[in-house]
Short mmCIF file of C-alpha atoms in Angstrom, two decimals:
data_model
loop_
_atom_site.label_atom_id
_atom_site.label_comp_id
_atom_site.label_asym_id
_atom_site.label_seq_id
_atom_site.Cartn_x
_atom_site.Cartn_y
_atom_site.Cartn_z
CA UNK A 11 29.69 1.05 12.87
CA UNK A 12 29.97 -1.33 15.80
CA UNK A 13 31.01 -4.89 15.05
CA UNK A 14 28.01 -7.20 15.03
CA UNK A 15 25.42 -4.38 14.83
CA UNK A 16 22.54 -4.66 12.35
CA UNK A 17 22.79 -2.50 9.18
CA UNK A 18 22.34 1.17 9.99
CA UNK A 19 22.97 0.80 13.75
CA UNK A 20 25.81 2.88 15.14
CA UNK A 21 25.71 1.26 18.57
CA UNK A 22 25.55 2.73 22.06
CA UNK A 23 27.44 5.94 22.68
CA UNK A 24 28.06 6.55 18.96
CA UNK A 25 26.02 9.75 18.75
CA UNK A 26 28.14 12.84 18.24
CA UNK A 27 26.93 15.43 20.74
CA UNK A 28 23.36 14.11 20.94
CA UNK A 29 21.15 14.68 23.98
CA UNK A 30 21.29 10.99 24.98
CA UNK A 31 24.76 9.71 24.18
CA UNK A 32 23.87 6.35 25.75
CA UNK A 33 20.85 5.81 23.42
CA UNK A 34 21.31 3.58 20.35
CA UNK A 35 21.59 5.67 17.21
CA UNK A 36 20.76 4.46 13.70
CA UNK A 37 21.36 5.71 10.16
CA UNK A 38 18.42 6.57 7.87
CA UNK A 39 18.47 4.46 4.69
CA UNK A 40 17.46 7.44 2.55
CA UNK A 41 19.26 10.52 3.85
CA UNK A 42 22.12 8.75 5.68
CA UNK A 43 21.66 10.99 8.74
CA UNK A 44 21.63 9.51 12.22
CA UNK A 45 18.68 9.47 14.62
CA UNK A 46 17.68 7.72 17.86
CA UNK A 47 16.45 4.20 17.11
CA UNK A 48 13.39 4.91 19.27
CA UNK A 49 12.25 7.52 16.69
CA UNK A 50 13.07 5.47 13.58
CA UNK A 51 10.79 3.42 11.32
CA UNK A 52 12.20 -0.09 10.88
CA UNK A 53 11.14 -1.38 7.45
CA UNK A 54 12.76 -3.52 4.75
CA UNK A 55 15.54 -4.41 7.18
CA UNK A 56 16.76 -0.81 7.57
CA UNK A 57 15.82 2.35 9.47
CA UNK A 58 14.10 5.50 8.15
CA UNK A 59 13.10 8.94 9.40
CA UNK A 60 9.29 9.12 9.09
CA UNK A 61 9.71 11.95 6.55
CA UNK A 62 12.17 9.82 4.52
CA UNK A 63 9.98 6.70 4.38
CA UNK A 64 8.19 7.43 1.12
CA UNK A 65 7.01 5.82 -2.12
CA UNK A 66 9.77 4.96 -4.57
CA UNK A 67 7.63 6.33 -7.45
CA UNK A 68 5.75 9.40 -6.16
CA UNK A 69 7.55 10.23 -2.89
CA UNK A 70 4.31 10.33 -0.85
CA UNK A 71 4.54 9.39 2.84
CA UNK A 72 4.17 5.69 3.61
CA UNK A 73 3.53 5.93 7.35
CA UNK A 74 -0.12 4.95 6.74
CA UNK A 75 0.65 1.78 4.78
CA UNK A 76 2.84 0.48 2.01
CA UNK A 77 3.69 -2.43 -0.28
CA UNK A 78 7.08 -4.02 -0.96
CA UNK A 79 8.26 -4.80 -4.50
CA UNK A 80 11.82 -5.93 -5.27
CA UNK A 81 13.01 -4.64 -1.89
CA UNK A 82 11.62 -1.10 -2.34
CA UNK A 83 8.63 0.59 -0.68
CA UNK A 84 5.63 1.76 -2.72
CA UNK A 85 2.25 3.34 -1.97
CA UNK A 86 -0.87 1.36 -2.95
CA UNK A 87 -1.30 3.44 -6.13
CA UNK A 88 2.20 2.72 -7.46
CA UNK A 89 3.01 -0.79 -6.27
CA UNK A 90 3.57 -3.00 -9.31
CA UNK A 91 1.20 -5.95 -9.70
CA UNK A 92 -1.49 -4.43 -7.47
CA UNK A 93 -5.00 -5.67 -8.24
CA UNK A 94 -7.27 -2.85 -9.37
CA UNK A 95 -11.04 -2.53 -9.42
CA UNK A 96 -12.68 -3.34 -12.78
CA UNK A 97 -15.01 -0.32 -12.43
CA UNK A 98 -12.98 2.55 -10.90
CA UNK A 99 -9.39 1.29 -11.49
CA UNK A 100 -8.38 2.19 -7.92
CA UNK A 101 -6.24 -0.33 -5.97
CA UNK A 102 -8.10 -3.11 -4.16
CA UNK A 103 -7.25 -3.11 -0.46
CA UNK A 104 -8.99 -5.37 2.06
CA UNK A 105 -12.00 -7.41 0.97
CA UNK A 106 -13.28 -7.27 -2.60
CA UNK A 107 -15.50 -9.22 -5.00
CA UNK A 108 -14.27 -11.57 -7.72
CA UNK A 109 -16.83 -11.95 -10.51
CA UNK A 110 -16.69 -12.38 -14.29
CA UNK A 111 -12.91 -12.96 -14.11
CA UNK A 112 -12.46 -9.46 -12.66
CA UNK A 113 -12.03 -7.95 -9.20
CA UNK A 114 -14.26 -5.19 -7.81
CA UNK A 115 -14.61 -3.00 -4.72
CA UNK A 116 -17.81 -4.03 -2.95
CA UNK A 117 -19.26 -0.53 -3.53
CA UNK A 118 -18.33 -0.67 -7.24
CA UNK A 119 -19.95 -4.04 -7.95
CA UNK A 120 -23.35 -2.61 -8.86
CA UNK A 121 -25.78 -3.02 -11.72
CA UNK A 122 -24.53 -1.22 -14.83
CA UNK A 123 -28.05 0.06 -15.53
CA UNK A 124 -29.71 0.95 -12.18
CA UNK A 125 -26.50 1.27 -10.06
CA UNK A 126 -28.00 -0.82 -7.21
CA UNK A 127 -26.06 -3.55 -5.40
CA UNK A 128 -26.96 -7.09 -6.48
CA UNK A 129 -27.41 -10.54 -5.02
CA UNK A 130 -27.53 -12.09 -8.49
CA UNK A 131 -26.50 -10.71 -11.86
CA UNK A 132 -26.08 -11.43 -15.56
CA UNK A 133 -22.87 -10.69 -17.47
CA UNK A 134 -23.83 -8.26 -20.24
CA UNK A 135 -20.84 -7.22 -22.32
CA UNK A 136 -18.43 -7.73 -19.43
CA UNK A 137 -20.51 -5.64 -17.03
CA UNK A 138 -22.86 -6.88 -14.29
CA UNK A 139 -26.60 -6.27 -14.76
CA UNK A 140 -29.07 -7.15 -12.00
CA UNK A 141 -31.84 -9.68 -12.59
CA UNK A 142 -34.52 -6.93 -12.44
CA UNK A 143 -32.89 -4.83 -15.17
CA UNK A 144 -32.21 -7.89 -17.31
CA UNK A 145 -35.85 -8.97 -16.97
CA UNK A 146 -35.35 -12.21 -15.04
CA UNK A 147 -37.67 -11.21 -12.18
#
């Protein structure tokens, strides 16, 4: 490793028999094999092959998005402390609704009885019920 290089960087000319010996080579944090920096994913302060950048729990690819927990990468399904929808239990990503001390996907926040979306609702046993079904209209 060259003096003063970031972690995982071999420095210019360090490739052993590569096609571009003058291209900066880096070491993958998972497999410890070298690759051109131009083809590496830089995440969590280290470099990864795209095939090596995967969820710590399930090993699925993280090239489409990921969460950090205690310095490790996780998919949305396995990241600790991820908010989940009160109806479907899937992770909440992007915008969502907070109601009745719970969080909901917008498509999941529907009347428990008629399944329609609601502008106003009544909390019935911890589930939202629209004003029509509750008899307020």
